[in-house]
mmCIF file of C-alpha atoms in Angstrom:
data_model
loop_
_atom_site.group_PDB
_atom_site.id
_atom_site.type_symbol
_atom_site.label_atom_id
_atom_site.label_comp_id
_atom_site.label_asym_id
_atom_site.label_seq_id
_atom_site.Cartn_x
_atom_site.Cartn_y
_atom_site.Cartn_z
ATOM 1 C CA UNK C 1 -42.674 7.603 -15.490
ATOM 2 C CA UNK C 2 -41.324 4.153 -14.785
ATOM 3 C CA UNK C 3 -39.433 4.036 -11.509
ATOM 4 C CA UNK C 4 -35.679 3.685 -11.996
ATOM 5 C CA UNK C 5 -35.953 4.154 -15.740
ATOM 6 C CA UNK C 6 -32.357 5.384 -15.496
ATOM 7 C CA UNK C 7 -29.431 3.771 -13.678
ATOM 8 C CA UNK C 8 -26.206 5.615 -12.859
ATOM 9 C CA UNK C 9 -22.914 3.782 -12.276
ATOM 10 C CA UNK C 10 -19.651 5.451 -11.211
ATOM 11 C CA UNK C 11 -16.050 4.518 -10.467
ATOM 12 C CA UNK C 12 -14.176 6.675 -7.975
ATOM 13 C CA UNK C 13 -10.534 6.514 -6.868
ATOM 14 C CA UNK C 14 -10.710 8.099 -3.407
ATOM 15 C CA UNK C 15 -6.929 8.724 -3.132
ATOM 16 C CA UNK C 16 -5.861 7.671 0.351
ATOM 17 C CA UNK C 17 -9.178 7.576 2.186
ATOM 18 C CA UNK C 18 -7.858 7.164 5.739
ATOM 19 C CA UNK C 19 -9.241 8.680 8.915
ATOM 20 C CA UNK C 20 -6.756 10.299 11.325
ATOM 21 C CA UNK C 21 -4.825 9.662 13.497
ATOM 22 C CA UNK C 22 -3.758 6.791 11.231
ATOM 23 C CA UNK C 23 -1.071 7.344 8.585
ATOM 24 C CA UNK C 24 -0.837 6.150 4.986
ATOM 25 C CA UNK C 25 2.502 4.645 3.910
ATOM 26 C CA UNK C 26 4.694 6.508 6.434
ATOM 27 C CA UNK C 27 4.281 8.128 9.830
ATOM 28 C CA UNK C 28 4.223 11.706 8.475
ATOM 29 C CA UNK C 29 1.220 11.230 6.184
ATOM 30 C CA UNK C 30 -1.676 11.895 8.516
ATOM 31 C CA UNK C 31 -4.670 14.078 7.745
ATOM 32 C CA UNK C 32 -5.490 16.773 10.249
ATOM 33 C CA UNK C 33 -9.063 16.819 11.523
ATOM 34 C CA UNK C 34 -9.778 19.731 9.176
ATOM 35 C CA UNK C 35 -8.247 17.986 6.155
ATOM 36 C CA UNK C 36 -10.197 14.801 6.839
ATOM 37 C CA UNK C 37 -13.442 16.747 7.192
ATOM 38 C CA UNK C 38 -12.758 18.451 3.833
ATOM 39 C CA UNK C 39 -12.052 15.095 2.175
ATOM 40 C CA UNK C 40 -15.287 13.613 3.462
ATOM 41 C CA UNK C 41 -17.192 16.753 2.494
ATOM 42 C CA UNK C 42 -15.841 16.552 -1.059
ATOM 43 C CA UNK C 43 -17.031 12.966 -1.426
ATOM 44 C CA UNK C 44 -20.395 13.823 0.118
ATOM 45 C CA UNK C 45 -20.875 16.713 -2.305
ATOM 46 C CA UNK C 46 -20.083 14.504 -5.277
ATOM 47 C CA UNK C 47 -22.583 11.852 -4.224
ATOM 48 C CA UNK C 48 -25.260 14.430 -3.469
ATOM 49 C CA UNK C 49 -24.794 16.317 -6.737
ATOM 50 C CA UNK C 50 -24.214 13.411 -9.136
ATOM 51 C CA UNK C 51 -26.422 10.771 -7.510
ATOM 52 C CA UNK C 52 -24.868 7.516 -8.772
ATOM 53 C CA UNK C 53 -26.872 4.394 -7.921
ATOM 54 C CA UNK C 54 -23.894 2.029 -7.856
ATOM 55 C CA UNK C 55 -20.362 3.201 -7.183
ATOM 56 C CA UNK C 56 -17.051 1.356 -7.140
ATOM 57 C CA UNK C 57 -14.308 2.808 -4.937
ATOM 58 C CA UNK C 58 -10.542 2.406 -4.993
ATOM 59 C CA UNK C 59 -7.869 3.355 -2.437
ATOM 60 C CA UNK C 60 -9.965 2.669 0.639
ATOM 61 C CA UNK C 61 -8.126 2.436 3.961
ATOM 62 C CA UNK C 62 -10.882 3.347 6.444
ATOM 63 C CA UNK C 63 -13.562 0.811 5.570
ATOM 64 C CA UNK C 64 -15.931 1.528 8.481
ATOM 65 C CA UNK C 65 -15.739 5.288 7.932
ATOM 66 C CA UNK C 66 -16.612 4.921 4.248
ATOM 67 C CA UNK C 67 -19.430 2.487 4.980
ATOM 68 C CA UNK C 68 -20.935 4.913 7.490
ATOM 69 C CA UNK C 69 -20.537 7.916 5.212
ATOM 70 C CA UNK C 70 -22.201 6.346 2.171
ATOM 71 C CA UNK C 71 -24.945 4.825 4.321
ATOM 72 C CA UNK C 72 -25.837 8.278 5.604
ATOM 73 C CA UNK C 73 -26.169 9.411 1.992
ATOM 74 C CA UNK C 74 -28.586 6.736 0.892
ATOM 75 C CA UNK C 75 -26.408 3.735 0.083
ATOM 76 C CA UNK C 76 -27.544 1.003 2.480
ATOM 77 C CA UNK C 77 -25.599 -1.736 0.690
ATOM 78 C CA UNK C 78 -21.816 -1.807 0.944
ATOM 79 C CA UNK C 79 -19.155 -4.471 0.519
ATOM 80 C CA UNK C 80 -15.419 -5.140 0.666
ATOM 81 C CA UNK C 81 -13.545 -8.440 0.397
ATOM 82 C CA UNK C 82 -10.191 -7.488 1.899
ATOM 83 C CA UNK C 83 -8.548 -5.288 4.529
ATOM 84 C CA UNK C 84 -5.560 -2.951 4.236
ATOM 85 C CA UNK C 85 -2.227 -3.906 5.759
ATOM 86 C CA UNK C 86 -1.346 -2.201 9.050
ATOM 87 C CA UNK C 87 2.248 -1.903 10.260
ATOM 88 C CA UNK C 88 3.546 -0.331 13.472
ATOM 89 C CA UNK C 89 -0.061 -0.185 14.719
ATOM 90 C CA UNK C 90 -1.073 2.971 12.814
ATOM 91 C CA UNK C 91 0.693 3.021 9.416
ATOM 92 C CA UNK C 92 -1.533 1.673 6.633
ATOM 93 C CA UNK C 93 -0.535 0.155 3.311
ATOM 94 C CA UNK C 94 -2.312 -1.799 0.562
ATOM 95 C CA UNK C 95 -5.670 0.000 0.313
ATOM 96 C CA UNK C 96 -8.669 -2.014 -0.871
ATOM 97 C CA UNK C 97 -11.579 -1.590 -3.257
ATOM 98 C CA UNK C 98 -15.212 -1.265 -2.160
ATOM 99 C CA UNK C 99 -18.685 -1.019 -3.657
ATOM 100 C CA UNK C 100 -21.758 0.893 -2.501
ATOM 101 C CA UNK C 101 -25.254 0.567 -3.915
ATOM 102 C CA UNK C 102 -28.773 1.899 -3.539
ATOM 103 C CA UNK C 103 -29.965 -1.495 -4.782
ATOM 104 C CA UNK C 104 -29.690 -4.698 -2.797
ATOM 105 C CA UNK C 105 -26.412 -6.589 -2.956
ATOM 106 C CA UNK C 106 -27.510 -10.225 -2.890
ATOM 107 C CA UNK C 107 -24.069 -11.857 -2.963
ATOM 108 C CA UNK C 108 -20.423 -10.849 -2.593
ATOM 109 C CA UNK C 109 -17.277 -12.768 -3.524
ATOM 110 C CA UNK C 110 -13.565 -12.208 -3.897
ATOM 111 C CA UNK C 111 -12.580 -12.988 -7.474
ATOM 112 C CA UNK C 112 -10.350 -16.037 -7.672
ATOM 113 C CA UNK C 113 -8.302 -16.988 -10.707
ATOM 114 C CA UNK C 114 -7.841 -20.162 -12.715
ATOM 115 C CA UNK C 115 -4.556 -21.648 -11.523
ATOM 116 C CA UNK C 116 -4.231 -23.858 -14.614
ATOM 117 C CA UNK C 117 -4.345 -20.863 -16.949
ATOM 118 C CA UNK C 118 -1.986 -18.945 -14.670
ATOM 119 C CA UNK C 119 0.481 -21.827 -14.911
ATOM 120 C CA UNK C 120 0.144 -21.925 -18.703
ATOM 121 C CA UNK C 121 0.893 -18.191 -18.713
ATOM 122 C CA UNK C 122 4.123 -18.901 -16.839
ATOM 123 C CA UNK C 123 2.953 -17.218 -13.635
ATOM 124 C CA UNK C 124 4.342 -18.632 -10.412
ATOM 125 C CA UNK C 125 2.966 -17.536 -7.059
ATOM 126 C CA UNK C 126 0.575 -15.103 -8.759
ATOM 127 C CA UNK C 127 -1.900 -12.995 -6.841
ATOM 128 C CA UNK C 128 -3.903 -9.913 -7.744
ATOM 129 C CA UNK C 129 -2.163 -6.759 -6.536
ATOM 130 C CA UNK C 130 -5.517 -5.819 -4.969
ATOM 131 C CA UNK C 131 -8.344 -8.260 -4.456
ATOM 132 C CA UNK C 132 -11.221 -7.765 -6.888
ATOM 133 C CA UNK C 133 -14.840 -7.630 -5.714
ATOM 134 C CA UNK C 134 -17.706 -9.358 -7.461
ATOM 135 C CA UNK C 135 -20.957 -8.005 -6.053
ATOM 136 C CA UNK C 136 -24.189 -9.421 -7.443
ATOM 137 C CA UNK C 137 -26.765 -6.621 -7.314
ATOM 138 C CA UNK C 138 -30.521 -6.786 -7.873
ATOM 139 C CA UNK C 139 -30.974 -3.981 -10.411
ATOM 140 C CA UNK C 140 -34.489 -2.789 -11.363
ATOM 141 C CA UNK C 141 -35.922 -4.179 -14.611
ATOM 142 C CA UNK C 142 -32.872 -6.278 -15.505
ATOM 143 C CA UNK C 143 -32.518 -8.420 -12.368
ATOM 144 C CA UNK C 144 -29.249 -9.584 -10.826
ATOM 145 C CA UNK C 145 -26.091 -8.076 -12.320
ATOM 146 C CA UNK C 146 -22.505 -9.084 -11.531
ATOM 147 C CA UNK C 147 -20.566 -5.905 -10.728
ATOM 148 C CA UNK C 148 -16.783 -6.147 -10.535
ATOM 149 C CA UNK C 149 -14.623 -3.480 -8.876
ATOM 150 C CA UNK C 150 -10.893 -3.543 -9.566
ATOM 151 C CA UNK C 151 -7.679 -1.591 -9.114
ATOM 152 C CA UNK C 152 -4.962 -3.015 -11.339
ATOM 153 C CA UNK C 153 -1.247 -2.760 -10.648
ATOM 154 C CA UNK C 154 0.202 0.700 -11.253
ATOM 155 C CA UNK C 155 3.024 1.474 -13.682
ATOM 156 C CA UNK C 156 5.375 2.025 -10.781
ATOM 157 C CA UNK C 157 8.424 -0.214 -10.924
ATOM 158 C CA UNK C 158 8.116 -3.495 -9.039
ATOM 159 C CA UNK C 159 11.854 -3.438 -8.345
ATOM 160 C CA UNK C 160 13.046 -1.107 -5.595
ATOM 161 C CA UNK C 161 16.236 0.766 -6.348
ATOM 162 C CA UNK C 162 18.754 0.822 -3.522
ATOM 163 C CA UNK C 163 21.820 3.065 -3.645
ATOM 164 C CA UNK C 164 25.061 1.154 -3.177
ATOM 165 C CA UNK C 165 27.668 3.150 -1.256
ATOM 166 C CA UNK C 166 30.425 0.816 -2.435
ATOM 167 C CA UNK C 167 29.725 1.531 -6.128
ATOM 168 C CA UNK C 168 30.553 4.568 -8.209
ATOM 169 C CA UNK C 169 27.928 7.122 -9.216
ATOM 170 C CA UNK C 170 28.016 5.793 -12.778
ATOM 171 C CA UNK C 171 27.574 2.203 -11.613
ATOM 172 C CA UNK C 172 24.577 3.208 -9.483
ATOM 173 C CA UNK C 173 23.089 5.082 -12.441
ATOM 174 C CA UNK C 174 23.422 2.073 -14.729
ATOM 175 C CA UNK C 175 21.910 -0.170 -12.072
ATOM 176 C CA UNK C 176 18.992 2.228 -11.651
ATOM 177 C CA UNK C 177 18.336 2.351 -15.409
ATOM 178 C CA UNK C 178 18.278 -1.438 -15.692
ATOM 179 C CA UNK C 179 16.059 -1.807 -12.634
ATOM 180 C CA UNK C 180 13.612 0.757 -14.007
ATOM 181 C CA UNK C 181 13.379 -1.100 -17.319
ATOM 182 C CA UNK C 182 12.911 -4.488 -15.661
ATOM 183 C CA UNK C 183 10.663 -3.164 -12.870
ATOM 184 C CA UNK C 184 8.257 -1.263 -15.107
ATOM 185 C CA UNK C 185 7.937 -4.213 -17.466
ATOM 186 C CA UNK C 186 7.279 -6.460 -14.463
ATOM 187 C CA UNK C 187 4.432 -4.089 -13.543
ATOM 188 C CA UNK C 188 3.075 -4.358 -17.082
ATOM 189 C CA UNK C 189 3.211 -8.157 -16.897
ATOM 190 C CA UNK C 190 1.361 -8.066 -13.569
ATOM 191 C CA UNK C 191 -1.285 -5.641 -14.826
ATOM 192 C CA UNK C 192 -1.845 -7.531 -18.072
ATOM 193 C CA UNK C 193 -2.009 -10.848 -16.229
ATOM 194 C CA UNK C 194 -4.568 -9.434 -13.806
ATOM 195 C CA UNK C 195 -6.726 -8.327 -16.734
ATOM 196 C CA UNK C 196 -6.461 -11.663 -18.540
ATOM 197 C CA UNK C 197 -7.213 -13.784 -15.480
ATOM 198 C CA UNK C 198 -10.094 -11.526 -14.468
ATOM 199 C CA UNK C 199 -11.619 -11.815 -17.933
ATOM 200 C CA UNK C 200 -11.344 -15.605 -17.809
ATOM 201 C CA UNK C 201 -13.251 -15.573 -14.509
ATOM 202 C CA UNK C 202 -15.871 -13.186 -15.926
ATOM 203 C CA UNK C 203 -16.391 -15.578 -18.855
ATOM 204 C CA UNK C 204 -16.612 -18.588 -16.518
ATOM 205 C CA UNK C 205 -19.182 -16.839 -14.345
ATOM 206 C CA UNK C 206 -21.180 -15.616 -17.346
ATOM 207 C CA UNK C 207 -21.310 -19.154 -18.770
ATOM 208 C CA UNK C 208 -22.652 -20.464 -15.465
ATOM 209 C CA UNK C 209 -25.206 -17.752 -14.639
ATOM 210 C CA UNK C 210 -25.905 -15.615 -17.735
ATOM 211 C CA UNK C 211 -25.865 -12.609 -15.397
ATOM 212 C CA UNK C 212 -25.254 -9.242 -17.083
ATOM 213 C CA UNK C 213 -21.837 -7.795 -16.267
ATOM 214 C CA UNK C 214 -20.436 -4.414 -15.215
ATOM 215 C CA UNK C 215 -16.662 -4.093 -14.710
ATOM 216 C CA UNK C 216 -15.398 -0.821 -13.236
ATOM 217 C CA UNK C 217 -12.298 0.597 -11.662
ATOM 218 C CA UNK C 218 -8.856 2.132 -11.946
ATOM 219 C CA UNK C 219 -7.090 0.175 -14.701
ATOM 220 C CA UNK C 220 -3.828 2.146 -14.339
ATOM 221 C CA UNK C 221 -3.403 1.910 -18.094
ATOM 222 C CA UNK C 222 -5.081 2.977 -21.302
ATOM 223 C CA UNK C 223 -7.643 0.295 -22.115
ATOM 224 C CA UNK C 224 -6.725 0.062 -25.779
ATOM 225 C CA UNK C 225 -3.040 -0.364 -25.016
ATOM 226 C CA UNK C 226 -1.714 -3.804 -25.901
ATOM 227 C CA UNK C 227 -1.354 -4.761 -22.242
ATOM 228 C CA UNK C 228 -5.108 -4.481 -21.602
ATOM 229 C CA UNK C 229 -6.947 -4.600 -24.926
ATOM 230 C CA UNK C 230 -7.827 -8.277 -24.513
ATOM 231 C CA UNK C 231 -10.454 -7.038 -22.028
ATOM 232 C CA UNK C 232 -12.382 -5.809 -25.048
ATOM 233 C CA UNK C 233 -13.081 -9.294 -26.296
ATOM 234 C CA UNK C 234 -14.159 -8.139 -29.763
ATOM 235 C CA UNK C 235 -10.422 -8.200 -30.481
ATOM 236 C CA UNK C 236 -10.424 -11.964 -29.929
ATOM 237 C CA UNK C 237 -11.237 -14.348 -32.748
ATOM 238 C CA UNK C 238 -12.972 -17.710 -32.723
ATOM 239 C CA UNK C 239 -12.634 -20.364 -35.370
ATOM 240 C CA UNK C 240 -15.741 -21.666 -37.078
ATOM 241 C CA UNK C 241 -18.866 -20.182 -38.575
ATOM 242 C CA UNK C 242 -20.853 -17.002 -37.991
ATOM 243 C CA UNK C 243 -22.843 -18.674 -35.214
ATOM 244 C CA UNK C 244 -19.663 -18.860 -33.171
ATOM 245 C CA UNK C 245 -19.208 -15.127 -33.620
ATOM 246 C CA UNK C 246 -22.748 -14.515 -32.359
ATOM 247 C CA UNK C 247 -22.030 -16.748 -29.367
ATOM 248 C CA UNK C 248 -18.840 -14.788 -28.693
ATOM 249 C CA UNK C 249 -20.828 -11.563 -28.390
ATOM 250 C CA UNK C 250 -22.495 -13.018 -25.288
ATOM 251 C CA UNK C 251 -19.119 -12.754 -23.555
ATOM 252 C CA UNK C 252 -18.001 -9.469 -25.085
ATOM 253 C CA UNK C 253 -17.253 -6.557 -22.778
ATOM 254 C CA UNK C 254 -17.516 -3.108 -24.291
ATOM 255 C CA UNK C 255 -16.157 0.249 -23.240
ATOM 256 C CA UNK C 256 -19.097 2.354 -22.028
ATOM 257 C CA UNK C 257 -17.587 5.410 -23.741
ATOM 258 C CA UNK C 258 -17.821 3.675 -27.109
ATOM 259 C CA UNK C 259 -21.433 2.729 -26.427
ATOM 260 C CA UNK C 260 -22.190 6.324 -25.485
ATOM 261 C CA UNK C 261 -20.599 7.610 -28.697
ATOM 262 C CA UNK C 262 -23.074 5.525 -30.676
ATOM 263 C CA UNK C 263 -25.888 7.365 -28.886
ATOM 264 C CA UNK C 264 -24.746 10.937 -29.584
ATOM 265 C CA UNK C 265 -25.071 12.778 -32.882
ATOM 266 C CA UNK C 266 -21.701 14.536 -32.691
ATOM 267 C CA UNK C 267 -18.694 12.690 -31.347
ATOM 268 C CA UNK C 268 -16.591 14.438 -28.728
ATOM 269 C CA UNK C 269 -13.144 13.962 -27.245
ATOM 270 C CA UNK C 270 -12.841 11.829 -24.161
ATOM 271 C CA UNK C 271 -11.633 13.615 -21.043
ATOM 272 C CA UNK C 272 -8.559 12.262 -19.284
ATOM 273 C CA UNK C 273 -8.983 10.832 -15.794
ATOM 274 C CA UNK C 274 -5.374 11.115 -14.650
ATOM 275 C CA UNK C 275 -2.584 13.650 -15.146
ATOM 276 C CA UNK C 276 1.130 13.188 -14.581
ATOM 277 C CA UNK C 277 3.329 16.163 -15.373
ATOM 278 C CA UNK C 278 2.452 17.319 -18.876
ATOM 279 C CA UNK C 279 0.857 14.008 -19.888
ATOM 280 C CA UNK C 280 -2.731 12.885 -19.443
ATOM 281 C CA UNK C 281 -4.380 9.468 -19.672
ATOM 282 C CA UNK C 282 -7.686 7.670 -19.289
ATOM 283 C CA UNK C 283 -7.131 5.149 -16.496
ATOM 284 C CA UNK C 284 -10.683 4.778 -15.162
ATOM 285 C CA UNK C 285 -13.240 2.722 -17.070
ATOM 286 C CA UNK C 286 -16.647 1.109 -16.917
ATOM 287 C CA UNK C 287 -17.087 -1.944 -19.160
ATOM 288 C CA UNK C 288 -20.466 -3.476 -19.965
ATOM 289 C CA UNK C 289 -21.926 -6.694 -21.331
ATOM 290 C CA UNK C 290 -24.355 -6.654 -24.241
ATOM 291 C CA UNK C 291 -27.460 -6.213 -22.049
ATOM 292 C CA UNK C 292 -26.433 -2.514 -21.944
ATOM 293 C CA UNK C 293 -25.681 -2.215 -25.671
ATOM 294 C CA UNK C 294 -28.472 -0.674 -27.749
ATOM 295 C CA UNK C 295 -27.047 -2.480 -30.764
ATOM 296 C CA UNK C 296 -28.138 -5.775 -29.217
ATOM 297 C CA UNK C 297 -31.804 -6.382 -29.969
ATOM 298 C CA UNK C 298 -32.576 -7.879 -26.559
ATOM 299 C CA UNK C 299 -30.736 -5.291 -24.464
ATOM 300 C CA UNK C 300 -32.491 -3.732 -21.472
ATOM 301 C CA UNK C 301 -30.596 -0.446 -21.133
ATOM 302 C CA UNK C 302 -28.543 1.875 -23.326
ATOM 303 C CA UNK C 303 -25.785 4.328 -22.350
ATOM 304 C CA UNK C 304 -27.244 7.824 -22.735
ATOM 305 C CA UNK C 305 -24.659 9.845 -20.833
ATOM 306 C CA UNK C 306 -20.979 9.609 -19.950
ATOM 307 C CA UNK C 307 -19.486 12.141 -17.570
ATOM 308 C CA UNK C 308 -15.973 12.656 -16.228
ATOM 309 C CA UNK C 309 -15.978 14.856 -13.127
ATOM 310 C CA UNK C 310 -12.606 16.586 -13.418
ATOM 311 C CA UNK C 311 -12.856 20.235 -12.381
ATOM 312 C CA UNK C 312 -10.589 19.528 -9.416
ATOM 313 C CA UNK C 313 -7.911 18.432 -11.895
ATOM 314 C CA UNK C 314 -8.185 20.970 -14.717
ATOM 315 C CA UNK C 315 -9.411 24.046 -12.818
ATOM 316 C CA UNK C 316 -8.954 23.381 -9.096
ATOM 317 C CA UNK C 317 -10.112 25.681 -6.334
ATOM 318 C CA UNK C 318 -7.527 24.973 -3.693
ATOM 319 C CA UNK C 319 -9.669 25.876 -0.693
ATOM 320 C CA UNK C 320 -12.254 23.308 -1.773
ATOM 321 C CA UNK C 321 -10.375 20.720 -3.856
ATOM 322 C CA UNK C 322 -7.073 20.311 -2.018
ATOM 323 C CA UNK C 323 -8.203 17.079 -0.306
ATOM 324 C CA UNK C 324 -10.174 15.620 -3.208
ATOM 325 C CA UNK C 325 -8.554 12.988 -5.465
ATOM 326 C CA UNK C 326 -5.903 12.723 -8.153
ATOM 327 C CA UNK C 327 -8.322 10.986 -10.552
ATOM 328 C CA UNK C 328 -11.336 12.099 -12.500
ATOM 329 C CA UNK C 329 -14.553 10.384 -11.455
ATOM 330 C CA UNK C 330 -16.294 8.546 -14.298
ATOM 331 C CA UNK C 331 -20.070 8.092 -14.246
ATOM 332 C CA UNK C 332 -22.382 6.676 -16.888
ATOM 333 C CA UNK C 333 -26.151 6.956 -17.146
ATOM 334 C CA UNK C 334 -28.093 4.069 -18.670
ATOM 335 C CA UNK C 335 -31.717 4.505 -19.700
ATOM 336 C CA UNK C 336 -34.301 1.755 -19.915
ATOM 337 C CA UNK C 337 -35.080 1.018 -23.536
ATOM 338 C CA UNK C 338 -38.698 1.409 -24.574
#
């Protein structure tokens, strides 16, 4: 058997990964020693049982603790490009993304954006809500691959509602309604802008290097929603002849779930990765360039499995899962084509 004839890639929202005695967001949110040990054990069990080769993390506060933990489990390569914000010495905000790999990370960069396009989009003072990692990884058989890890802006309103004691209850209610409408749309604008500017940078990088691409993370939105569907560049159209369309495919990113569905005989329903009240959504994705698409004649790998680890969400065992995560963990398996 050829060594590394299969490659596994996962995206994992860790949900407030912060070692005590530090607090996340306010001074009361501190894990006890027992809770922290359970959280680390849950992550360790996932890595041991599922064995991803490359994994993108979101909601990382304790960078050194995560680096040590994954290193002990066989991931010698680890990278971040930012640090969380610390206020009042022990209260942490603004968690970061990270990447861990069994394969060598040969280069790491924080994704920048094209300021000219941002200006044309009407964005002033733009910045990504969380810095995006681009880690270039030396993957067996295929060579260097650009792996992006992201965590787009949530749907939470970007406008904070403050109660006005000098106003009536009805006036405060009207103010809250208007702020929710404006604030949630502002979040959508931010999230969609992050996706568009990231894709522009992915295209720029691809044109310069021809490196295969993997984009993974918590998108905080359904991919095929209008705010994000430009990430699937097959929706974009180029003028000109068929040759232009073939050229476009070089820059196309595809949803790994869709590639997996081409591989299976019977299509199945996609499991949600996030639940809120009675609603459920797929927020966590892995997107791939054509080197991982079996429909492309010169591809190296094909997606042969797609798994959403979600027992802690749909059938939790409190004693074991209470310090896990509020997201399903998505992992794909790609097999070397013969």
